[in-house]
Amino acid sequence: MYQEIAWQASLLGVALIAAVFLYVGLRAGNPADFGPIKRRLYAVRTYWFAFLVALGAWLSVETLADLPYSTTHGEAARPAEITTEVTGHQWYWEMDRTAFPAGTEVAFEVTSADVNHGFAIYNDDDRVVAQTQAMPDYTNVLRHTFREPGTYRVLCLEYCGLAHHKMTQEITVTAPDR
Amino acid sequence: MSQPDPYQPDPGIGRSERGVVLAYMATSGAVLLLMMVLGLIMRLDQGELLGMAPDWFYRVLTLHGTGMVGIAGLAGAGIMWYFLRQYVGLSLAVAWANLALFLAGVILIITGIALGGYAGAWTFLYPLPANPMGMWDTGGAASFLVGLLIIGVGFLLLHLDCARAIIARYGSLGRALGWPQLFGRNDGKAPDAAVVASTMVLIVNTLGLVSGAAIVVMSLINLYFPAFQVDPLLAKNLIYFFGHVFINATIYMAVIAVYHLLPRYTGRPWPSSNKAFLGAWTASTVMVIIVYPHHLLMDFVQPQWMLVMGQIISYTSGLPVLAVTAYGAIVNLHRAPIRWDLASALLVLSAFGWAAGIIPAMVDATIVVNQVMHNTLWVPGHFHFYLLLGTIAMALGFMAWMVRTYGGARESGLDQLSFWVYAVGGVGFVGMFLIGGREGTPRRFAEHLSGWIPYDRWASLFAALVIAATAVFVVRFFAGLRRAALTEA
């Protein structure tokens, strides 16, 4: 979902800026006195600045409420229903378990035995559904609830050497436990 | 309304000064073309149109990244030096020393990659250099790291020389940033934009380079004495602080060309002595330093306040660009009697590229988005946007202006065509990265899944267009170089 939002928001923003530059660039051959233009456009800038600040503030409020960090810092309101350990190695994943029921919250305790890796879970449409870094000496806890049964795949999203792109692990998600 | 004449040589820039600037730009231009070809090779390989072994793919990746960051820095420094030299007494010897150290570092880096097999990416993320699993030898990694260190020392010397010269003229860095005018009564006598920008850059880059040198040295010791270990989270913070600051500094240096040259083409002033301009640069000085945790949003163990700050400061970092620099360019350009040529077109494109490129950057710095986009092709998508269409367009525009002003280069029928090929090819090229990111394609992957390959192929086509246009720009620069260097202004 966020991929699509990111794409469309970026496309809109880039298109708007491109349109302004194209409009202004194409009209540059039709000169006018700078004084009034400067006064008018710098007056508009105050509103533009206020709009950008308001947009940023609104986005911050909307997006900073639910962050993925609390479990790692021991501040989670409740434990996850399943906890499992994940260790990245050059170039494979060592996982306590690789089958999970859909609809059940899983806490992946992710670390690394050697270099930095990126523990990213892909769904069967090859979209990332969640990720965290696998770091030596540290454990990042990633909480995730699989929504759909199916075959998921872990890919490494931090460059770790020769077989970085081969560092995969299948995860099976079964129908919800009832 | 008469058209302005933008090709007036600058007083205070003699042959010696011009020589060092042209040497910076010539080195940057030549290396840029080579590194672009490496970029194309990677995209062709990912698109299964080339069959490169993964170890070579990652070597090419390492060289491409290091080379591009290096020449972005060098080109930015060349632009900064050219304009700053008109206000303060910079040392020619230091400028040449920086270039000599740069070239020495390049030789060591190429040796480390080509002969030593080093392929740990330009970010040398600790402890990867010491854990190659047989892919490279210790000497190769050491050669690469020492090469980086030497290049960093050269840039540090350059920035310290800027600091010396600026303080000698203006008394303090605060005055050079225009703080008396920003925080007191604006008497309209704040330093020129070149001075303000150079001061900002020397402050942030000195901190960045020292942090980078610290982790490079620690990584070097770790290579030979594995018992000497560094906290991996500290190492990551140091590396991303250095990397973020250095690559951002390239654009803050290069943009001086836009501030100085665009007004010459439009015949309209772009004064720096106003509170919005000065406030934007002072705010950017702070924000560039504290925004780097947005590279660590998926390191959950990082203190949470830093991660939240990374998102919020990423948003606020866009304000000086969107409301001051790009907006200022629009105001300067709107219904101006501009004289269009290759240089002015590239400079206007660069203002667009910087402003537009920060949109996907800010989107990715949103933590909930980063959790599904981090280290996908979205990341090279956003930074290629403001480097290829921002920094590099600024550098190419400046180079075109230099050989026209000092070398008497004439307009060519190819200029307009190559400009549009560069612009359209560039947007298409970064667009394919961004679409790849939307599709979940990981960055730094030697092999792609079949669903990702069509975008790799389109990207290769767009990359080829960008290279063709850049080749025209660079060849035209070299054709006028000798005359531009030797002529008496």
XYZ file of C-alpha atoms in Angstrom, chain B residues 3 24 31 111 136 183 233 310 346 353 369 400 432 436:
14
model
C 19.260 40.753 -23.901
C 38.917 20.138 -11.622
C 35.588 10.462 -14.957
C 44.101 -0.729 -7.568
C 38.831 -9.717 -2.042
C 19.637 38.196 13.391
C 25.986 0.848 15.326
C 15.462 11.952 10.894
C 21.343 23.083 -17.891
C 16.281 18.430 -10.690
C 7.201 4.230 3.901
C 29.627 24.991 -20.898
C 12.862 3.467 -13.947
C 11.775 -0.447 -9.579
